[in-house]
XYZ file of C-alpha atoms in Angstrom:
521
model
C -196.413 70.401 -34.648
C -193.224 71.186 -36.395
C -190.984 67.691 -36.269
C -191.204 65.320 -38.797
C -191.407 61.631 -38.192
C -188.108 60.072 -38.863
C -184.521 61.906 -38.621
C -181.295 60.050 -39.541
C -179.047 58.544 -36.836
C -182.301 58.414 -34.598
C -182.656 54.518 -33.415
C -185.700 54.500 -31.267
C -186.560 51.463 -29.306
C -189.281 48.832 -29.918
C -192.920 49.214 -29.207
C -193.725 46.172 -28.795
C -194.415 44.883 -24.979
C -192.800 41.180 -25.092
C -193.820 40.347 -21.426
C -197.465 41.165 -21.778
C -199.967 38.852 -24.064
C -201.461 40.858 -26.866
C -204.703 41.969 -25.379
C -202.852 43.186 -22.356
C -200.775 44.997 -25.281
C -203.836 46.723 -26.781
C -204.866 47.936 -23.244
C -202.003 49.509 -22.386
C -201.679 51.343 -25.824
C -205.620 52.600 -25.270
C -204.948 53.570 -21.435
C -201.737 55.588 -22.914
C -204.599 57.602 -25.517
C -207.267 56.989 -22.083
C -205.492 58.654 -19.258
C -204.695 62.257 -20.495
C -208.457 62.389 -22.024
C -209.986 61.273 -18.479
C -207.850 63.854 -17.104
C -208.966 66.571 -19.305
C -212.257 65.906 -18.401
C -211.804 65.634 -15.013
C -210.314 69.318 -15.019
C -213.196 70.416 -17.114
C -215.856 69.092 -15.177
C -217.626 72.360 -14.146
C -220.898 73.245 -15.527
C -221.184 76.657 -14.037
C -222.291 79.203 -17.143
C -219.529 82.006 -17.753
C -220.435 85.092 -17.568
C -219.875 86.895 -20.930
C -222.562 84.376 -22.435
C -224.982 86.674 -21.287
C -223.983 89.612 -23.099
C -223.396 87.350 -25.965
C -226.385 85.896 -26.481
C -228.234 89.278 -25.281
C -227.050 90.896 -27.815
C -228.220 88.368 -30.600
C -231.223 88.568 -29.096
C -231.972 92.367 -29.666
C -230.052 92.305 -32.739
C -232.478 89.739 -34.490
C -235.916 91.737 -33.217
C -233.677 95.350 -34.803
C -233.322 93.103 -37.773
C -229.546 94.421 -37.834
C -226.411 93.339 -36.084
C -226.821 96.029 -33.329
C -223.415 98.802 -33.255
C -224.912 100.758 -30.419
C -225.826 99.820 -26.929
C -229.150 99.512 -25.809
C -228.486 97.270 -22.373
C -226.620 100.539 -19.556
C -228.124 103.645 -18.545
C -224.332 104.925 -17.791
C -222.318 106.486 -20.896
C -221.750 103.899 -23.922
C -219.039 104.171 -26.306
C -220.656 105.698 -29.809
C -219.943 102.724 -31.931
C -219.646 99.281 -29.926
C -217.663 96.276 -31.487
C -218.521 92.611 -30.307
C -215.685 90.898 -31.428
C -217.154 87.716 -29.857
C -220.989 88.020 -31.756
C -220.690 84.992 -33.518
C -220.307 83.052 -30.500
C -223.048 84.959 -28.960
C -225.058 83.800 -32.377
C -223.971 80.453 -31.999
C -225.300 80.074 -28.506
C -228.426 81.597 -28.786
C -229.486 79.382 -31.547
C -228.981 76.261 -29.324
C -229.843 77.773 -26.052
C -233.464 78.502 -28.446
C -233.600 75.054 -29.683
C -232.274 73.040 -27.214
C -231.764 74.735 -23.850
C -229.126 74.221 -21.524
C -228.958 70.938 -23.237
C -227.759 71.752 -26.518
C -225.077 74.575 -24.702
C -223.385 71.477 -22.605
C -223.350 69.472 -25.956
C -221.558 72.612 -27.573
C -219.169 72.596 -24.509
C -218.073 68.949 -25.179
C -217.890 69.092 -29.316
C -216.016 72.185 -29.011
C -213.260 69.540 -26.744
C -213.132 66.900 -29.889
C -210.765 68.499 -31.870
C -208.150 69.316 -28.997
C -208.578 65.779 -28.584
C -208.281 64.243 -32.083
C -205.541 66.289 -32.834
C -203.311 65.707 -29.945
C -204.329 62.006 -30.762
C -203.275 62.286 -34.247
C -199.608 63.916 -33.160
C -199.098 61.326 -30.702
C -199.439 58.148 -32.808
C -196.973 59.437 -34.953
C -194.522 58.743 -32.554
C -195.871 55.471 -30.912
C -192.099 54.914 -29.297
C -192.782 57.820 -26.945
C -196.396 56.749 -25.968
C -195.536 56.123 -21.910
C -193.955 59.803 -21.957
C -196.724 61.049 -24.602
C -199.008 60.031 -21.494
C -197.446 61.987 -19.030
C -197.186 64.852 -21.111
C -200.498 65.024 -22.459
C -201.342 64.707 -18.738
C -199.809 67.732 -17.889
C -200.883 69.687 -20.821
C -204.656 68.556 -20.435
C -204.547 70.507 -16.470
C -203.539 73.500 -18.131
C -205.910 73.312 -21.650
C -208.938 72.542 -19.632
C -208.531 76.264 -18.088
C -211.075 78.027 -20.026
C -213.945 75.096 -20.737
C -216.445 76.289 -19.109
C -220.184 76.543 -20.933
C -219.156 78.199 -23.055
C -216.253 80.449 -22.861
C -215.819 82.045 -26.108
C -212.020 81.038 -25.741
C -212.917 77.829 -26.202
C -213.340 78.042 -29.787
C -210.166 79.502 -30.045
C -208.470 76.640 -27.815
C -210.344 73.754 -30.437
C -208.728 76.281 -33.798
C -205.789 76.450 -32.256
C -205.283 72.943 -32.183
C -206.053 72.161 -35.592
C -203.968 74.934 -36.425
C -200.896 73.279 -35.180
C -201.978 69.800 -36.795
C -201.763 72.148 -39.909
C -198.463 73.093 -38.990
C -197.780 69.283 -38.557
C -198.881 68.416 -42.206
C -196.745 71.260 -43.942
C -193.412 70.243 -41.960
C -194.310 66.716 -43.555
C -194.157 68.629 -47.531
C -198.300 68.604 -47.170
C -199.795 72.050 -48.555
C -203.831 71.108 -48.691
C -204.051 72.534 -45.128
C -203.741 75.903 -46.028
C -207.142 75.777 -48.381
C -208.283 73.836 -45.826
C -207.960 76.136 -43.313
C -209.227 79.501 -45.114
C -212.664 79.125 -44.461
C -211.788 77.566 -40.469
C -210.102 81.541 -40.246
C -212.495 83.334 -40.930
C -215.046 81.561 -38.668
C -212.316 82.031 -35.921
C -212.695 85.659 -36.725
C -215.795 86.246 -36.195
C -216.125 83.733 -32.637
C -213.005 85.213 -30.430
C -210.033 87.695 -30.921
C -207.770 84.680 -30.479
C -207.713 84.316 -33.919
C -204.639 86.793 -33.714
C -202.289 84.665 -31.562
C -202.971 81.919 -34.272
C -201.566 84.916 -36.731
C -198.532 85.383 -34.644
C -197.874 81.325 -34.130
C -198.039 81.496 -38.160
C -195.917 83.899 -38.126
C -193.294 82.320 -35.873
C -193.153 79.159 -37.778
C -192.308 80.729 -40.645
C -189.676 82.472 -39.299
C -188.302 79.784 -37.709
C -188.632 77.392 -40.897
C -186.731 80.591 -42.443
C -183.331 80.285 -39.935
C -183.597 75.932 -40.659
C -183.556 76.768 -44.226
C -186.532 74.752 -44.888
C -189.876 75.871 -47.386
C -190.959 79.345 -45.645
C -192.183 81.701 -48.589
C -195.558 79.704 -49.021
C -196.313 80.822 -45.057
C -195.177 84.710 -45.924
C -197.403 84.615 -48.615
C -200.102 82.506 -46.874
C -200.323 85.267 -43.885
C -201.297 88.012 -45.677
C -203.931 86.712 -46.969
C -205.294 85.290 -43.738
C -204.960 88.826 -42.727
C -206.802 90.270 -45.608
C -209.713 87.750 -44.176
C -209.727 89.085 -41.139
C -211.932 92.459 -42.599
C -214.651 89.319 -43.455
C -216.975 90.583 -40.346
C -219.657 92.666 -39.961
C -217.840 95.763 -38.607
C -215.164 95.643 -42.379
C -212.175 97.168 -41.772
C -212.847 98.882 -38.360
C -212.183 95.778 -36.758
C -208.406 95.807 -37.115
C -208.208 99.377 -35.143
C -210.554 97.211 -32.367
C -209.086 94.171 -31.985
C -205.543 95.720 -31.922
C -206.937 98.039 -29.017
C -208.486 94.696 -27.819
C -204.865 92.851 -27.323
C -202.650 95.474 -26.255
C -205.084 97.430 -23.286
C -204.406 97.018 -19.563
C -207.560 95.197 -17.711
C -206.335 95.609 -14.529
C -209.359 94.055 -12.637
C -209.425 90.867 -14.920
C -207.461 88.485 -13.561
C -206.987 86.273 -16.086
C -205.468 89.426 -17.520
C -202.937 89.966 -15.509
C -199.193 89.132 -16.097
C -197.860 85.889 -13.535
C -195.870 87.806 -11.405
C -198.444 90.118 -10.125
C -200.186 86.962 -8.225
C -198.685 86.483 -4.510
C -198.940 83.171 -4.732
C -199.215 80.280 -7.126
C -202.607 78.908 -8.247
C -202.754 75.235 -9.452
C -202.611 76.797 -13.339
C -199.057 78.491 -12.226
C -197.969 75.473 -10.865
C -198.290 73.355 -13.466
C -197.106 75.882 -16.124
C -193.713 76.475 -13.882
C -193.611 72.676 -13.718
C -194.276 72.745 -17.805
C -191.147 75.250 -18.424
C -188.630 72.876 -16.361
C -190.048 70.209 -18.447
C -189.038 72.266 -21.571
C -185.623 73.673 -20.311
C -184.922 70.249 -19.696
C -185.764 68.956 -22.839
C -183.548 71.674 -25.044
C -180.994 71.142 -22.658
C -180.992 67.156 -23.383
C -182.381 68.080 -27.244
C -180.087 71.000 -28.362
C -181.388 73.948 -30.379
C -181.059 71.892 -33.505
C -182.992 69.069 -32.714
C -185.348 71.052 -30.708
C -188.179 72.596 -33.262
C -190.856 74.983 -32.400
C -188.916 76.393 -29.637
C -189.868 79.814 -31.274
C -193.524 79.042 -30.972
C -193.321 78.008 -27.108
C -190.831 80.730 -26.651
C -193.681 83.115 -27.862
C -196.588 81.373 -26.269
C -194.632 80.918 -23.034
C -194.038 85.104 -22.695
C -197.641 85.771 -23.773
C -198.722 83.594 -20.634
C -196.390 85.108 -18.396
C -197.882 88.595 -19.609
C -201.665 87.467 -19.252
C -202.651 83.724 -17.795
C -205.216 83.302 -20.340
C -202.953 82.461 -23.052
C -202.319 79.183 -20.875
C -204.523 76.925 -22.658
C -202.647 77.647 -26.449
C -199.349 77.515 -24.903
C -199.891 74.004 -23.614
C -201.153 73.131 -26.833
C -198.020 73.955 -28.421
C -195.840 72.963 -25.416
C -197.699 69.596 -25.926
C -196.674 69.147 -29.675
C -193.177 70.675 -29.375
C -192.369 68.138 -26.429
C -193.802 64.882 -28.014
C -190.902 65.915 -31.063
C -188.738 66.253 -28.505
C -189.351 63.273 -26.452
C -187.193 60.812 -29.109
C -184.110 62.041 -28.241
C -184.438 63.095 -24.401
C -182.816 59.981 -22.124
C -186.059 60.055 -19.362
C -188.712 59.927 -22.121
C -186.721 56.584 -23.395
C -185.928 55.549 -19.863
C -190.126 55.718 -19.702
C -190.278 53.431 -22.486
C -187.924 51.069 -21.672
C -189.669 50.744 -18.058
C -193.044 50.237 -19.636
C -191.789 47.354 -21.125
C -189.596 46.175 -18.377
C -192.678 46.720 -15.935
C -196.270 46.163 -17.961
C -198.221 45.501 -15.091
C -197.061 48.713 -12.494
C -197.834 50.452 -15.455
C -200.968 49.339 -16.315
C -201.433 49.611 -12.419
C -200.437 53.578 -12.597
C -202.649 54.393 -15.840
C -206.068 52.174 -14.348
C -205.810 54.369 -11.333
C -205.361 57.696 -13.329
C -208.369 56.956 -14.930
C -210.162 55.279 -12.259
C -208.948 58.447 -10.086
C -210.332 61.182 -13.008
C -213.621 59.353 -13.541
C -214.476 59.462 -9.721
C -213.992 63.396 -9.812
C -216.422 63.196 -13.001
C -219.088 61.084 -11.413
C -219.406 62.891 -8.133
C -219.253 66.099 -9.837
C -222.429 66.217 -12.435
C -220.578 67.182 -14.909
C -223.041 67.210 -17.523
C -225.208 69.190 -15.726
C -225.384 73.003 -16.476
C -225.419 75.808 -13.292
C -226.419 78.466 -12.920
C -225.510 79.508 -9.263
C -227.334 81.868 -7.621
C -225.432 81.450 -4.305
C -221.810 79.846 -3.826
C -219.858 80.975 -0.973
C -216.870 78.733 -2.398
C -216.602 80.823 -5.652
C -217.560 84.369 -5.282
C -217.779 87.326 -6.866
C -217.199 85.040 -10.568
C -219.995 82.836 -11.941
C -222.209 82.766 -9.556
C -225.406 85.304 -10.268
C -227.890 87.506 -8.701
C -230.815 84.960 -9.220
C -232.863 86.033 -6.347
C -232.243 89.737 -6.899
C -233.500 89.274 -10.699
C -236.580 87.027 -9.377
C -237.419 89.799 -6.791
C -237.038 92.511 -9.666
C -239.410 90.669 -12.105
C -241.690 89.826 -9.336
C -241.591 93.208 -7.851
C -242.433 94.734 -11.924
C -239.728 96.930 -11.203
C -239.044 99.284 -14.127
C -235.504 101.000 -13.466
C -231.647 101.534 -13.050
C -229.772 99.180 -11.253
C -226.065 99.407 -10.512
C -224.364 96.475 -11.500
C -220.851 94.521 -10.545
C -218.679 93.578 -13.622
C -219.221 90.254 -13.592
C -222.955 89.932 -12.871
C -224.393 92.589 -14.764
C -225.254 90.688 -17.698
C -226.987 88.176 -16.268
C -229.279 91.138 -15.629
C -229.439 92.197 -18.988
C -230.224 88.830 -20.370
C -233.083 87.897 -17.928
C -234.637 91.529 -17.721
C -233.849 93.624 -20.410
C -235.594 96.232 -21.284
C -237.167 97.013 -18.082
C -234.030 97.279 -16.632
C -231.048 98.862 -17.372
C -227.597 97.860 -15.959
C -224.629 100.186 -15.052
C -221.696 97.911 -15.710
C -221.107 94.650 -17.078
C -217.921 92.471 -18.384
C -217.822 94.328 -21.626
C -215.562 96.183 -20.746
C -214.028 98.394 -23.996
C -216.593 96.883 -26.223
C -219.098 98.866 -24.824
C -217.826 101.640 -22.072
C -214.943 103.475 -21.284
C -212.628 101.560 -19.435
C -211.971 104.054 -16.783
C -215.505 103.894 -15.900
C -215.317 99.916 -15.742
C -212.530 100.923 -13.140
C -214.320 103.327 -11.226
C -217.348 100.808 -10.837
C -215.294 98.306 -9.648
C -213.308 100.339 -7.098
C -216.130 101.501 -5.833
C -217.480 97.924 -4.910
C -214.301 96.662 -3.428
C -212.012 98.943 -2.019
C -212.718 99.947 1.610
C -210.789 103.231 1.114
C -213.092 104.554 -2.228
C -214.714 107.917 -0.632
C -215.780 108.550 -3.926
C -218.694 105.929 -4.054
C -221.782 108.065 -3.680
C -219.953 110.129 -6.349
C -220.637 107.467 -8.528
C -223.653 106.561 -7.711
C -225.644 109.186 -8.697
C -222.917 110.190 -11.620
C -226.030 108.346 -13.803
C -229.656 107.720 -12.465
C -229.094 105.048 -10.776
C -232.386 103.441 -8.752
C -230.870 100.056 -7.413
C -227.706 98.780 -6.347
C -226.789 95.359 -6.578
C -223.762 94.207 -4.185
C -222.508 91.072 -3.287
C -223.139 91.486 1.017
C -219.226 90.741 1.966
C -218.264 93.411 -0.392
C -217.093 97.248 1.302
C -219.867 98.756 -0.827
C -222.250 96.795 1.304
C -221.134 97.723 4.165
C -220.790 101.367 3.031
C -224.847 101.060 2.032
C -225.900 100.023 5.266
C -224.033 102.486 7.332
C -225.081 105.658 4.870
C -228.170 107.263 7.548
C -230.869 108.090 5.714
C -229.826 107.191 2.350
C -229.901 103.762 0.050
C -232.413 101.678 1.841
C -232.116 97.614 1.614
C -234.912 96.350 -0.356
C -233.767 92.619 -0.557
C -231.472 90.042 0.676
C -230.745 86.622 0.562
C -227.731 84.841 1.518
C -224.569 86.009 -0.677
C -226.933 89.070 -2.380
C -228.162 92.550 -1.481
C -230.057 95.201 -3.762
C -230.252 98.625 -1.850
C -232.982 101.106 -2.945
C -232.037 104.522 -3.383
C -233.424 107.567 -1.408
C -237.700 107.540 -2.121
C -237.850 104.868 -3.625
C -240.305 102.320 -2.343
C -240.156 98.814 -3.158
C -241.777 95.519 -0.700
C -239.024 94.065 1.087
C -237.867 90.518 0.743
C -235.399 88.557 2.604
C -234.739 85.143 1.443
C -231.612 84.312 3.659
C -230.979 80.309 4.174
C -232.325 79.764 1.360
C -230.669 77.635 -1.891
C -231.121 79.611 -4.874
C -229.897 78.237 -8.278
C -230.900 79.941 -11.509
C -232.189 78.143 -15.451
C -230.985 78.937 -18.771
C -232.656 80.408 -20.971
């Protein structure tokens, strides 16, 4: 990202492997490129739809019959904000045209195209440094477990994650004196500001460079003039110069019941992401020890990105980006990443032994896992409460030609919207401060899961609500059945309930041991 591709003194060793004939050679240099890609897919093998799609692509949908990009909300019967700002409505455009034309097809091809640039780019760092290519492996390795975190079909972080990485191939070209990336890169801005509110951590990584650039007394007035306009660019959406006020509201607000959200030490114990992001700091603290401060460039930008993921996990995938391209710089000068290259010469074929069986290893977890398949769960015991959907609650409901109010969870409500919209309206969904008041996203929640909430019934009829919706493990199930002649269960299969509320007569359905799995559209 920021290294060039020589610095005096610097004597790196050979690349060529003497003990190995020349085809052997060649396949060690692809299984070096090979390995970190398998692994990246490997990690992104799941097919299961995320869950703002819905609203996404609902959204589009009743924009284009309004014949206007839609600013107030026509999908809850609970109170709406006045004015509602979808940050993310060009992915929501984007996915409804291919969804229409292609199905869930055409939205597993978008997950996949959208992984092409992280992988180019990383490509085109790492072959500037073919020297380091054994510990270019490893790292890329490491970085690929953490990038992969938010490709899923299609998380509209992803397009930030594939902008972000051409943004720091950018930064690559101007530390080499190159200065066509930042016409380049204009129009690739603006699109980024209308797809995700990531957009501003690429601002802040800009912003970063410079400064560093700035304290190495290198060219840094082209980026201070450069950021304003990029800025300026950001007003180029359909909401003008409201969207400033929005997306700053967007990036500093608490969402305490996201967890991706939440800062790293809030979680009582490690997931596999925080595990391989504490392993990813040694790596670094270890490398600027070896490096210096001098030698070691970018550390401003992975200083930065490395806080923001402490503070909220989803910033993972950019920091490993940048931890990625700051570390391959590095690797020249740190003793292990030569010791790596002298042993893959000393020791071709236990190499070429280690990278067969990463691959070998990454493709099994591919092939048994469908991974070109898209899901749409309707029951999943393994991964509940997130991407999985009501799919026999909304089959019942359309069946049923129920016309209504149904009380929704965050993450499901949606999926409602999308499938039966508008004879049914929702009470919550994972808009969150686009479209309600966060406290009431707070008191919805609560009143699903926590066992203590004495308020629920409260809330319940706070709106006119006719349905409730409620994964059956949850308290609020429990809290349903229990309440004597009040919200009657109407339907039930095996991870879903929907609970009718007093006079209110609907057939009733029970569909437990059954497999339910939903289709897109």
């Amino acid at each position: 990202m920021m290294h060039g591709a020589h610095v005096a003194g610097a004597q790196p060793p050979s690349d060529r492997c003497s003990g190995l004939p020349q085809a052997a050679a060649s396949a060690s240099r692809a299984l070096y490129f090979a390995a970190p890609v398998m692994v990246y897919l490997a990690y992104s093998r799941r097919g299961e739809v995320h869950h703002d799609i819905w609203h996404q692509m609902a959204l589009l949908r009743e924009s284009t019959r309004a014949g206007h990009l839609l600013t107030s909300d026509p999908f809850s019967y609970a109170a709406t904000l006045s004015e509602s700002m979808q940050h993310e409505w060009g992915a929501g455009a984007l996915a409804l045209m291919l969804v229409i034309a292609g199905g869930s097809a055409a939205l597993m091809f978008l997950k996949f195209a959208l992984m092409i640039p992280v992988v180019v780019t990383t490509w085109l760092q790492a072959r500037r440094f073919p020297t380091v290519w054994p510990a270019a492996c490893a790292l890329g390795c490491l970085a690929a477990a953490m990038v992969s975190y938010s490709n899923m079909p299609v998380c509209a972080q992803t397009y930030s994650v594939a902008l972000f990485s051409i943004l720091l191939w950018c930064l690559s070209l101007d530390h080499a004196g190159g200065r066509l990336w930042m016409a380049l890169f204009l129009p690739l801005f603006v699109v980024w500001v209308n797809l995700h509110g990531g957009f501003a951590v690429g601002l802040l990584v800009l912003a970063a460079y410079g400064i560093e650039q700035a304290l190495r007394r290198r060219p840094w007035v082209h980026i201070a003039a450069y950021l304003p306009l990029l800025v300026a660019c950001v007003a180029f959406n359909p909401y003008g110069v409201k969207f400033y006020a929005n997306i700053l509201l967007g990036l500093t607000m608490q969402r305490p019941i996201i967890t991706e959200w939440k800062p790293f030490w809030a979680f009582t114990s490690l997931t596999a992401d925080g595990v391989v992001f504490v392993a990813s700091l040694l790596v670094a603290a270890y490398a600027f020890w070896k490096v210096g401060p001098r030698r070691f460039e970018g550390a401003l930008v992975l200083a930065l990105l490395a806080v923001a993921t402490i503070k909220a996990e989803k910033v993972i995938p950019l920091y490993a980006l940048a931890w990625f391209s700051v570390m391959l710089g590095a690797a020249r000068f740190v003793p292990l990443a030569r010791a790596a290259t002298r042993l893959s010469r000393a020791e071709p074929g236990t190499i070429l032994v280690v990278l067969v069986t990463l691959v070998v290893v990454s493709g099994s977890f591919l092939a048994g896992s469908r991974f070109w398949q898209l899901r749409v769960p309707g029951i999943d015991p393994q991964a509940r409460f997130s991407n999985v959907y009501p799919v026999g609650p909304v089959e019942y409901l359309r069946t049923s030609a129920f016309r209504g109010n149904v009380m929704t969870p965050f993450d499901q409500g949606a999926f409602v919207s999308w499938k039966l919209y508008p004879a049914v309206k929702v009470g919550c969904d994972s808009r969150y401060e686009v479209a309600y008041d966060p406290r009431w996203v707070e008191e919805v929640h609560s009143m699903y899961v926590d066992p203590a909430n004495t308020r629920w019934a409260a809330t319940l009829v706070r709106y006119p609500t006719d349905l409730v919706l409620v994964d059956r493990l949850l308290p609020l199930a429990q809290k349903l059945s229990s309440a004597g002649g009040g919200w009657q269960r109407v339907y039930r299969d095996d991870m879903w309930e929907l609970y009718a509320r007093p006079g209110l007569s609907l057939p009733q359905r029970d569909r437990s041991g059954e497999m339910i799995e939903g289709t897109l559209p």
